[in-house]
Amino acid sequence: MSFLSFLVDVFLFALVVLPLAVAAWGIRRILLPAWNGGRARLAEVTLGVALAEIISEVLGSFGQFRRVPLAVSTVVVGITVWSIRKRFTRRITSSTSPPRPVRPTALTLVVAAGSVLLVFVSWVTRILMTVGAGISQADSLQYHLPFAATFAQTGWVSRFHFAWLDPVWTYYPYGSELLHSIGMVVFGNDALSLILNLGWLIWALAAAWYIGVPWRAQAVTVVAGAAIAGTTLVGVSAPANATVDIAVLALLLTAVAVLANGRGIGELVLAGTAAGLAVGTKLNVLGAVAALTIGVVALSARRQRVRSLLAWLVPLTLSGGFWYLRDLVRTHNPVTEINLPGLPTHVFPVVSRQKPILAVFTHGSFWHAVPSALFDAMGPLWPLVLAMAITGVLLGLVRPVTPVQRLFAIAALVNFAVYLASPGSAGEPYFGYFNLAGNFRYADFSVLIGLILLATTVPFDKRRLLEVLGVTYGAVLVACLIPVHGHIDGLPSSHRGQGLAVTVLLAALIAVFVVVAHRLSRRALAIAGIVVVLVLTGAGYREVDHYLATRYRATALGSWARGVHHARIAVVGLAAQYPLYGADLTNTVDYVGYRGPDGGFRPAATCEDFRRLLDAGHYGYLVAGTEKWFTATAPEQYWMATDPAAVRVASDTSTQIYRLTSAQTPTCEPGEPLVVRLPPGTPVPPGAK
């Protein structure tokens, strides 16, 4: 990658982002003219991301999610909002001025600064580790990034893509992945994905801060946010990956923060936008958003309820409804992942084996697995974390300082109830409740709201209690990140030093800017800003060039795919398929199978069907693995071994790569299939060999 091409990509990215920033600023001025400072920036980021997703969804519904249409659309939106902003500024205003922040105590400020710094060191270190190897988190490789890359390749967002033998991933909402797609469309690679979740972390911490402002507890609530959003499962899986849990947390916290600071029409529009973005990112938040919706109506004056509901629901639908509308049109079920009575149903051979916690609640084996799972999910102080979160929710219910705190407590309870009833929340009972700890992330919002409520329900005259809570939350964070052997969990010392250096440097730059910004003229600020941008661009090019030159070289599949460009690759028996998209993301990757009515999907059950599908797809390569997730055997390698038109070109311990030289032989010779042992009672799809 040349420096000149990198500069062109950066310019195009600025051409997309800057008009969105102008449009977001204009809309915020219309909705909330009294907001300023960090609170205004939080609102503008929310509105800007919503505009980016809506524009991408509209373009992607017509196959035009590409560089030029995207840049032109954002410029048009920016110019339009800029030209009409003054006309609407006086029509929609906030009902009340936002509360002014009160300076926290010195102790809580120190704890907050230390907590945020520690989390950033951990995250930046993991990002630096990924730069030298490539994104490796399982969910990112299996569906987050494959779907993002497919959107960017095809220009279509509304069409289904199948990446697994179980089609459940196809029907997910992909709002957060769409932001990764924007980076891929503009840059032609996934370098932006390395830092996107770091942006979500900053967003989540800012929202946690402003939740505490009305109750003068912002320094403590941001420590709670750092402890939950920045550590253990989220903190390990999110940095330099494409997981969406940190994004959902940031968006829900933003909705809560806006409602905590006011409930005029402008605030409701902004909060509804954030809630809609959350719904468009993950299905599991529907319960919490539904609770907030009912609460918004209940807390409004009787004569204002219809107006308040519309101010909340319209932006919620616009910012988050696209994926559910897509599923409704293509499968006649807006939540296809859930087989609702009276609507078309689909077969999910893997997901159907997973159980909700409510289904195994009385099993002794489940309770035996809970302590270790909670230890992995929340660290060694998990009993204290749960006790504080439960106490906070109870205080929010029975003795809230303001009525909106009761709404937040109810939303936390509803979210936790949805978690208990969600398929997969208990993990895999067949395998010792595998992933029970990992799926606890669905309850993170409930736990964090409980910790925030505990801090915000403290009476204003008991500031020492806030200091104790701040120190306690900080101890939870430290216990999660620093085990007894004295270093940050799982991070090599060389990368820890680099992460610390980068974090301290960025913190110093921000501190200097905050101190001297008001003393400089606009011209001086502009010059300083240009210098900083140039320095960051140069440093960014160095890291991006290194990342693109080394990503996935250490794996057999990734190393092979780096030398393949603009190829059609068929996949079967392999979930972590993202490296196959190649270094420049030009390879088309499809899971082999039949597409049925109502958007259904099923793998080929016989050798003859399998070879016909390969011919019909005009594939140049086949990557055949043995990962069937214990739903069926994996005979495809044996089927291809007898086909003279398939030449094996690479392999690893469980996966074979074939070059398809001509049309596949329609008849198959009998071969001994590779047998995968199935647990007793595991359903096997009809016709599986």
JSON list of N, CA and C in Angstrom, two decimals, residues 266-322:
[
{"chain": "A", "resi": 266, "resn": "GLY", "atom": "N", "xyz": [-36.90, 17.42, 22.12]},
{"chain": "A", "resi": 266, "resn": "GLY", "atom": "CA", "xyz": [-35.56, 17.24, 21.58]},
{"chain": "A", "resi": 266, "resn": "GLY", "atom": "C", "xyz": [-34.83, 16.07, 22.21]},
{"chain": "A", "resi": 267, "resn": "GLU", "atom": "N", "xyz": [-34.92, 15.97, 23.53]},
{"chain": "A", "resi": 267, "resn": "GLU", "atom": "CA", "xyz": [-34.27, 14.85, 24.22]},
{"chain": "A", "resi": 267, "resn": "GLU", "atom": "C", "xyz": [-34.88, 13.52, 23.81]},
{"chain": "A", "resi": 268, "resn": "LEU", "atom": "N", "xyz": [-36.19, 13.48, 23.66]},
{"chain": "A", "resi": 268, "resn": "LEU", "atom": "CA", "xyz": [-36.84, 12.22, 23.29]},
{"chain": "A", "resi": 268, "resn": "LEU", "atom": "C", "xyz": [-36.44, 11.78, 21.89]},
{"chain": "A", "resi": 269, "resn": "VAL", "atom": "N", "xyz": [-36.30, 12.74, 20.97]},
{"chain": "A", "resi": 269, "resn": "VAL", "atom": "CA", "xyz": [-35.85, 12.39, 19.62]},
{"chain": "A", "resi": 269, "resn": "VAL", "atom": "C", "xyz": [-34.45, 11.80, 19.66]},
{"chain": "A", "resi": 270, "resn": "LEU", "atom": "N", "xyz": [-33.57, 12.43, 20.44]},
{"chain": "A", "resi": 270, "resn": "LEU", "atom": "CA", "xyz": [-32.20, 11.94, 20.53]},
{"chain": "A", "resi": 270, "resn": "LEU", "atom": "C", "xyz": [-32.14, 10.59, 21.22]},
{"chain": "A", "resi": 271, "resn": "ALA", "atom": "N", "xyz": [-32.85, 10.44, 22.34]},
{"chain": "A", "resi": 271, "resn": "ALA", "atom": "CA", "xyz": [-32.84, 9.16, 23.06]},
{"chain": "A", "resi": 271, "resn": "ALA", "atom": "C", "xyz": [-33.45, 8.06, 22.20]},
{"chain": "A", "resi": 272, "resn": "GLY", "atom": "N", "xyz": [-34.52, 8.37, 21.48]},
{"chain": "A", "resi": 272, "resn": "GLY", "atom": "CA", "xyz": [-35.12, 7.38, 20.59]},
{"chain": "A", "resi": 272, "resn": "GLY", "atom": "C", "xyz": [-34.18, 6.97, 19.48]},
{"chain": "A", "resi": 273, "resn": "THR", "atom": "N", "xyz": [-33.38, 7.91, 18.98]},
{"chain": "A", "resi": 273, "resn": "THR", "atom": "CA", "xyz": [-32.39, 7.58, 17.96]},
{"chain": "A", "resi": 273, "resn": "THR", "atom": "C", "xyz": [-31.36, 6.60, 18.50]},
{"chain": "A", "resi": 274, "resn": "ALA", "atom": "N", "xyz": [-30.86, 6.87, 19.71]},
{"chain": "A", "resi": 274, "resn": "ALA", "atom": "CA", "xyz": [-29.87, 5.97, 20.32]},
{"chain": "A", "resi": 274, "resn": "ALA", "atom": "C", "xyz": [-30.48, 4.59, 20.57]},
{"chain": "A", "resi": 275, "resn": "ALA", "atom": "N", "xyz": [-31.72, 4.55, 21.07]},
{"chain": "A", "resi": 275, "resn": "ALA", "atom": "CA", "xyz": [-32.38, 3.27, 21.31]},
{"chain": "A", "resi": 275, "resn": "ALA", "atom": "C", "xyz": [-32.59, 2.51, 20.01]},
{"chain": "A", "resi": 276, "resn": "GLY", "atom": "N", "xyz": [-32.94, 3.23, 18.94]},
{"chain": "A", "resi": 276, "resn": "GLY", "atom": "CA", "xyz": [-33.12, 2.58, 17.65]},
{"chain": "A", "resi": 276, "resn": "GLY", "atom": "C", "xyz": [-31.82, 2.00, 17.11]},
{"chain": "A", "resi": 277, "resn": "LEU", "atom": "N", "xyz": [-30.73, 2.73, 17.27]},
{"chain": "A", "resi": 277, "resn": "LEU", "atom": "CA", "xyz": [-29.43, 2.19, 16.86]},
{"chain": "A", "resi": 277, "resn": "LEU", "atom": "C", "xyz": [-29.10, 0.92, 17.63]},
{"chain": "A", "resi": 278, "resn": "ALA", "atom": "N", "xyz": [-29.45, 0.89, 18.92]},
{"chain": "A", "resi": 278, "resn": "ALA", "atom": "CA", "xyz": [-29.21, -0.33, 19.71]},
{"chain": "A", "resi": 278, "resn": "ALA", "atom": "C", "xyz": [-30.04, -1.49, 19.19]},
{"chain": "A", "resi": 279, "resn": "VAL", "atom": "N", "xyz": [-31.31, -1.24, 18.89]},
{"chain": "A", "resi": 279, "resn": "VAL", "atom": "CA", "xyz": [-32.18, -2.29, 18.35]},
{"chain": "A", "resi": 279, "resn": "VAL", "atom": "C", "xyz": [-31.66, -2.77, 17.00]},
{"chain": "A", "resi": 280, "resn": "GLY", "atom": "N", "xyz": [-31.11, -1.86, 16.21]},
{"chain": "A", "resi": 280, "resn": "GLY", "atom": "CA", "xyz": [-30.56, -2.24, 14.91]},
{"chain": "A", "resi": 280, "resn": "GLY", "atom": "C", "xyz": [-29.20, -2.88, 14.99]},
{"chain": "A", "resi": 281, "resn": "THR", "atom": "N", "xyz": [-28.69, -3.06, 16.21]},
{"chain": "A", "resi": 281, "resn": "THR", "atom": "CA", "xyz": [-27.39, -3.70, 16.41]},
{"chain": "A", "resi": 281, "resn": "THR", "atom": "C", "xyz": [-27.52, -5.08, 17.01]},
{"chain": "A", "resi": 282, "resn": "LYS", "atom": "N", "xyz": [-28.48, -5.29, 17.91]},
{"chain": "A", "resi": 282, "resn": "LYS", "atom": "CA", "xyz": [-28.61, -6.59, 18.57]},
{"chain": "A", "resi": 282, "resn": "LYS", "atom": "C", "xyz": [-30.06, -6.80, 18.98]},
{"chain": "A", "resi": 283, "resn": "LEU", "atom": "N", "xyz": [-30.57, -7.98, 18.69]},
{"chain": "A", "resi": 283, "resn": "LEU", "atom": "CA", "xyz": [-31.96, -8.31, 18.97]},
{"chain": "A", "resi": 283, "resn": "LEU", "atom": "C", "xyz": [-32.25, -8.34, 20.47]},
{"chain": "A", "resi": 284, "resn": "ASN", "atom": "N", "xyz": [-31.27, -8.73, 21.28]},
{"chain": "A", "resi": 284, "resn": "ASN", "atom": "CA", "xyz": [-31.50, -8.94, 22.71]},
{"chain": "A", "resi": 284, "resn": "ASN", "atom": "C", "xyz": [-31.93, -7.69, 23.45]},
{"chain": "A", "resi": 285, "resn": "VAL", "atom": "N", "xyz": [-31.74, -6.51, 22.88]},
{"chain": "A", "resi": 285, "resn": "VAL", "atom": "CA", "xyz": [-32.06, -5.28, 23.60]},
{"chain": "A", "resi": 285, "resn": "VAL", "atom": "C", "xyz": [-33.51, -4.88, 23.43]},
{"chain": "A", "resi": 286, "resn": "LEU", "atom": "N", "xyz": [-34.29, -5.63, 22.68]},
{"chain": "A", "resi": 286, "resn": "LEU", "atom": "CA", "xyz": [-35.68, -5.25, 22.45]},
{"chain": "A", "resi": 286, "resn": "LEU", "atom": "C", "xyz": [-36.45, -5.11, 23.76]},
{"chain": "A", "resi": 287, "resn": "GLY", "atom": "N", "xyz": [-36.18, -5.97, 24.73]},
{"chain": "A", "resi": 287, "resn": "GLY", "atom": "CA", "xyz": [-36.89, -5.89, 26.01]},
{"chain": "A", "resi": 287, "resn": "GLY", "atom": "C", "xyz": [-36.59, -4.60, 26.73]},
{"chain": "A", "resi": 288, "resn": "ALA", "atom": "N", "xyz": [-35.33, -4.23, 26.84]},
{"chain": "A", "resi": 288, "resn": "ALA", "atom": "CA", "xyz": [-34.96, -2.98, 27.52]},
{"chain": "A", "resi": 288, "resn": "ALA", "atom": "C", "xyz": [-35.53, -1.77, 26.80]},
{"chain": "A", "resi": 289, "resn": "VAL", "atom": "N", "xyz": [-35.48, -1.77, 25.48]},
{"chain": "A", "resi": 289, "resn": "VAL", "atom": "CA", "xyz": [-36.01, -0.64, 24.71]},
{"chain": "A", "resi": 289, "resn": "VAL", "atom": "C", "xyz": [-37.52, -0.56, 24.85]},
{"chain": "A", "resi": 290, "resn": "ALA", "atom": "N", "xyz": [-38.20, -1.71, 24.88]},
{"chain": "A", "resi": 290, "resn": "ALA", "atom": "CA", "xyz": [-39.65, -1.70, 25.09]},
{"chain": "A", "resi": 290, "resn": "ALA", "atom": "C", "xyz": [-40.00, -1.12, 26.46]},
{"chain": "A", "resi": 291, "resn": "ALA", "atom": "N", "xyz": [-39.23, -1.47, 27.48]},
{"chain": "A", "resi": 291, "resn": "ALA", "atom": "CA", "xyz": [-39.46, -0.91, 28.81]},
{"chain": "A", "resi": 291, "resn": "ALA", "atom": "C", "xyz": [-39.25, 0.60, 28.82]},
{"chain": "A", "resi": 292, "resn": "LEU", "atom": "N", "xyz": [-38.20, 1.06, 28.16]},
{"chain": "A", "resi": 292, "resn": "LEU", "atom": "CA", "xyz": [-37.96, 2.50, 28.08]},
{"chain": "A", "resi": 292, "resn": "LEU", "atom": "C", "xyz": [-39.08, 3.21, 27.33]},
{"chain": "A", "resi": 293, "resn": "THR", "atom": "N", "xyz": [-39.60, 2.56, 26.29]},
{"chain": "A", "resi": 293, "resn": "THR", "atom": "CA", "xyz": [-40.70, 3.15, 25.51]},
{"chain": "A", "resi": 293, "resn": "THR", "atom": "C", "xyz": [-41.93, 3.36, 26.38]},
{"chain": "A", "resi": 294, "resn": "ILE", "atom": "N", "xyz": [-42.31, 2.33, 27.12]},
{"chain": "A", "resi": 294, "resn": "ILE", "atom": "CA", "xyz": [-43.47, 2.45, 28.01]},
{"chain": "A", "resi": 294, "resn": "ILE", "atom": "C", "xyz": [-43.21, 3.51, 29.07]},
{"chain": "A", "resi": 295, "resn": "GLY", "atom": "N", "xyz": [-41.99, 3.54, 29.61]},
{"chain": "A", "resi": 295, "resn": "GLY", "atom": "CA", "xyz": [-41.67, 4.51, 30.64]},
{"chain": "A", "resi": 295, "resn": "GLY", "atom": "C", "xyz": [-41.71, 5.94, 30.14]},
{"chain": "A", "resi": 296, "resn": "VAL", "atom": "N", "xyz": [-41.26, 6.17, 28.91]},
{"chain": "A", "resi": 296, "resn": "VAL", "atom": "CA", "xyz": [-41.30, 7.51, 28.34]},
{"chain": "A", "resi": 296, "resn": "VAL", "atom": "C", "xyz": [-42.74, 8.03, 28.29]},
{"chain": "A", "resi": 297, "resn": "VAL", "atom": "N", "xyz": [-43.65, 7.17, 27.91]},
{"chain": "A", "resi": 297, "resn": "VAL", "atom": "CA", "xyz": [-45.06, 7.57, 27.87]},
{"chain": "A", "resi": 297, "resn": "VAL", "atom": "C", "xyz": [-45.60, 7.79, 29.27]},
{"chain": "A", "resi": 298, "resn": "ALA", "atom": "N", "xyz": [-45.28, 6.89, 30.19]},
{"chain": "A", "resi": 298, "resn": "ALA", "atom": "CA", "xyz": [-45.80, 6.99, 31.56]},
{"chain": "A", "resi": 298, "resn": "ALA", "atom": "C", "xyz": [-45.30, 8.23, 32.27]},
{"chain": "A", "resi": 299, "resn": "LEU", "atom": "N", "xyz": [-44.08, 8.66, 32.00]},
{"chain": "A", "resi": 299, "resn": "LEU", "atom": "CA", "xyz": [-43.52, 9.82, 32.69]},
{"chain": "A", "resi": 299, "resn": "LEU", "atom": "C", "xyz": [-43.91, 11.14, 32.04]},
{"chain": "A", "resi": 300, "resn": "SER", "atom": "N", "xyz": [-44.55, 11.10, 30.89]},
{"chain": "A", "resi": 300, "resn": "SER", "atom": "CA", "xyz": [-44.98, 12.32, 30.22]},
{"chain": "A", "resi": 300, "resn": "SER", "atom": "C", "xyz": [-46.29, 12.81, 30.80]},
{"chain": "A", "resi": 301, "resn": "ALA", "atom": "N", "xyz": [-46.51, 14.10, 30.70]},
{"chain": "A", "resi": 301, "resn": "ALA", "atom": "CA", "xyz": [-47.81, 14.66, 31.10]},
{"chain": "A", "resi": 301, "resn": "ALA", "atom": "C", "xyz": [-48.90, 14.05, 30.23]},
{"chain": "A", "resi": 302, "resn": "ARG", "atom": "N", "xyz": [-50.10, 13.91, 30.81]},
{"chain": "A", "resi": 302, "resn": "ARG", "atom": "CA", "xyz": [-51.17, 13.20, 30.11]},
{"chain": "A", "resi": 302, "resn": "ARG", "atom": "C", "xyz": [-51.43, 13.78, 28.72]},
{"chain": "A", "resi": 303, "resn": "ARG", "atom": "N", "xyz": [-51.43, 15.10, 28.59]},
{"chain": "A", "resi": 303, "resn": "ARG", "atom": "CA", "xyz": [-51.73, 15.72, 27.31]},
{"chain": "A", "resi": 303, "resn": "ARG", "atom": "C", "xyz": [-50.57, 15.63, 26.32]},
{"chain": "A", "resi": 304, "resn": "GLN", "atom": "N", "xyz": [-49.41, 15.29, 26.82]},
{"chain": "A", "resi": 304, "resn": "GLN", "atom": "CA", "xyz": [-48.22, 15.24, 25.97]},
{"chain": "A", "resi": 304, "resn": "GLN", "atom": "C", "xyz": [-47.82, 13.82, 25.57]},
{"chain": "A", "resi": 305, "resn": "ARG", "atom": "N", "xyz": [-48.60, 12.83, 25.98]},
{"chain": "A", "resi": 305, "resn": "ARG", "atom": "CA", "xyz": [-48.15, 11.45, 25.81]},
{"chain": "A", "resi": 305, "resn": "ARG", "atom": "C", "xyz": [-48.06, 11.03, 24.35]},
{"chain": "A", "resi": 306, "resn": "VAL", "atom": "N", "xyz": [-49.04, 11.40, 23.54]},
{"chain": "A", "resi": 306, "resn": "VAL", "atom": "CA", "xyz": [-48.99, 11.02, 22.13]},
{"chain": "A", "resi": 306, "resn": "VAL", "atom": "C", "xyz": [-47.80, 11.70, 21.45]},
{"chain": "A", "resi": 307, "resn": "ARG", "atom": "N", "xyz": [-47.62, 12.97, 21.73]},
{"chain": "A", "resi": 307, "resn": "ARG", "atom": "CA", "xyz": [-46.50, 13.70, 21.15]},
{"chain": "A", "resi": 307, "resn": "ARG", "atom": "C", "xyz": [-45.16, 13.11, 21.60]},
{"chain": "A", "resi": 308, "resn": "SER", "atom": "N", "xyz": [-45.07, 12.77, 22.87]},
{"chain": "A", "resi": 308, "resn": "SER", "atom": "CA", "xyz": [-43.83, 12.18, 23.39]},
{"chain": "A", "resi": 308, "resn": "SER", "atom": "C", "xyz": [-43.56, 10.82, 22.75]},
{"chain": "A", "resi": 309, "resn": "LEU", "atom": "N", "xyz": [-44.63, 10.02, 22.61]},
{"chain": "A", "resi": 309, "resn": "LEU", "atom": "CA", "xyz": [-44.46, 8.70, 22.01]},
{"chain": "A", "resi": 309, "resn": "LEU", "atom": "C", "xyz": [-43.97, 8.81, 20.57]},
{"chain": "A", "resi": 310, "resn": "LEU", "atom": "N", "xyz": [-44.54, 9.75, 19.81]},
{"chain": "A", "resi": 310, "resn": "LEU", "atom": "CA", "xyz": [-44.10, 9.93, 18.43]},
{"chain": "A", "resi": 310, "resn": "LEU", "atom": "C", "xyz": [-42.66, 10.43, 18.36]},
{"chain": "A", "resi": 311, "resn": "ALA", "atom": "N", "xyz": [-42.32, 11.36, 19.26]},
{"chain": "A", "resi": 311, "resn": "ALA", "atom": "CA", "xyz": [-40.95, 11.88, 19.28]},
{"chain": "A", "resi": 311, "resn": "ALA", "atom": "C", "xyz": [-39.95, 10.79, 19.59]},
{"chain": "A", "resi": 312, "resn": "TRP", "atom": "N", "xyz": [-40.36, 9.79, 20.32]},
{"chain": "A", "resi": 312, "resn": "TRP", "atom": "CA", "xyz": [-39.48, 8.66, 20.66]},
{"chain": "A", "resi": 312, "resn": "TRP", "atom": "C", "xyz": [-39.50, 7.59, 19.57]},
{"chain": "A", "resi": 313, "resn": "LEU", "atom": "N", "xyz": [-40.69, 7.22, 19.11]},
{"chain": "A", "resi": 313, "resn": "LEU", "atom": "CA", "xyz": [-40.83, 6.07, 18.21]},
{"chain": "A", "resi": 313, "resn": "LEU", "atom": "C", "xyz": [-40.37, 6.34, 16.79]},
{"chain": "A", "resi": 314, "resn": "VAL", "atom": "N", "xyz": [-40.63, 7.52, 16.27]},
{"chain": "A", "resi": 314, "resn": "VAL", "atom": "CA", "xyz": [-40.28, 7.80, 14.87]},
{"chain": "A", "resi": 314, "resn": "VAL", "atom": "C", "xyz": [-38.77, 7.69, 14.64]},
{"chain": "A", "resi": 315, "resn": "PRO", "atom": "N", "xyz": [-37.94, 8.39, 15.42]},
{"chain": "A", "resi": 315, "resn": "PRO", "atom": "CA", "xyz": [-36.49, 8.20, 15.21]},
{"chain": "A", "resi": 315, "resn": "PRO", "atom": "C", "xyz": [-36.01, 6.80, 15.55]},
{"chain": "A", "resi": 316, "resn": "LEU", "atom": "N", "xyz": [-36.65, 6.15, 16.53]},
{"chain": "A", "resi": 316, "resn": "LEU", "atom": "CA", "xyz": [-36.28, 4.78, 16.87]},
{"chain": "A", "resi": 316, "resn": "LEU", "atom": "C", "xyz": [-36.49, 3.87, 15.66]},
{"chain": "A", "resi": 317, "resn": "THR", "atom": "N", "xyz": [-37.64, 4.03, 15.00]},
{"chain": "A", "resi": 317, "resn": "THR", "atom": "CA", "xyz": [-37.94, 3.20, 13.83]},
{"chain": "A", "resi": 317, "resn": "THR", "atom": "C", "xyz": [-37.01, 3.50, 12.67]},
{"chain": "A", "resi": 318, "resn": "LEU", "atom": "N", "xyz": [-36.73, 4.78, 12.44]},
{"chain": "A", "resi": 318, "resn": "LEU", "atom": "CA", "xyz": [-35.86, 5.16, 11.33]},
{"chain": "A", "resi": 318, "resn": "LEU", "atom": "C", "xyz": [-34.43, 4.65, 11.52]},
{"chain": "A", "resi": 319, "resn": "SER", "atom": "N", "xyz": [-33.94, 4.72, 12.75]},
{"chain": "A", "resi": 319, "resn": "SER", "atom": "CA", "xyz": [-32.54, 4.36, 12.99]},
{"chain": "A", "resi": 319, "resn": "SER", "atom": "C", "xyz": [-32.34, 2.87, 13.22]},
{"chain": "A", "resi": 320, "resn": "GLY", "atom": "N", "xyz": [-33.39, 2.13, 13.57]},
{"chain": "A", "resi": 320, "resn": "GLY", "atom": "CA", "xyz": [-33.20, 0.72, 13.90]},
{"chain": "A", "resi": 320, "resn": "GLY", "atom": "C", "xyz": [-34.13, -0.26, 13.23]},
{"chain": "A", "resi": 321, "resn": "GLY", "atom": "N", "xyz": [-35.09, 0.22, 12.44]},
{"chain": "A", "resi": 321, "resn": "GLY", "atom": "CA", "xyz": [-36.10, -0.68, 11.91]},
{"chain": "A", "resi": 321, "resn": "GLY", "atom": "C", "xyz": [-35.75, -1.37, 10.61]},
{"chain": "A", "resi": 322, "resn": "PHE", "atom": "N", "xyz": [-34.67, -0.94, 9.95]},
{"chain": "A", "resi": 322, "resn": "PHE", "atom": "CA", "xyz": [-34.37, -1.47, 8.61]},
{"chain": "A", "resi": 322, "resn": "PHE", "atom": "C", "xyz": [-34.23, -2.97, 8.59]}
]
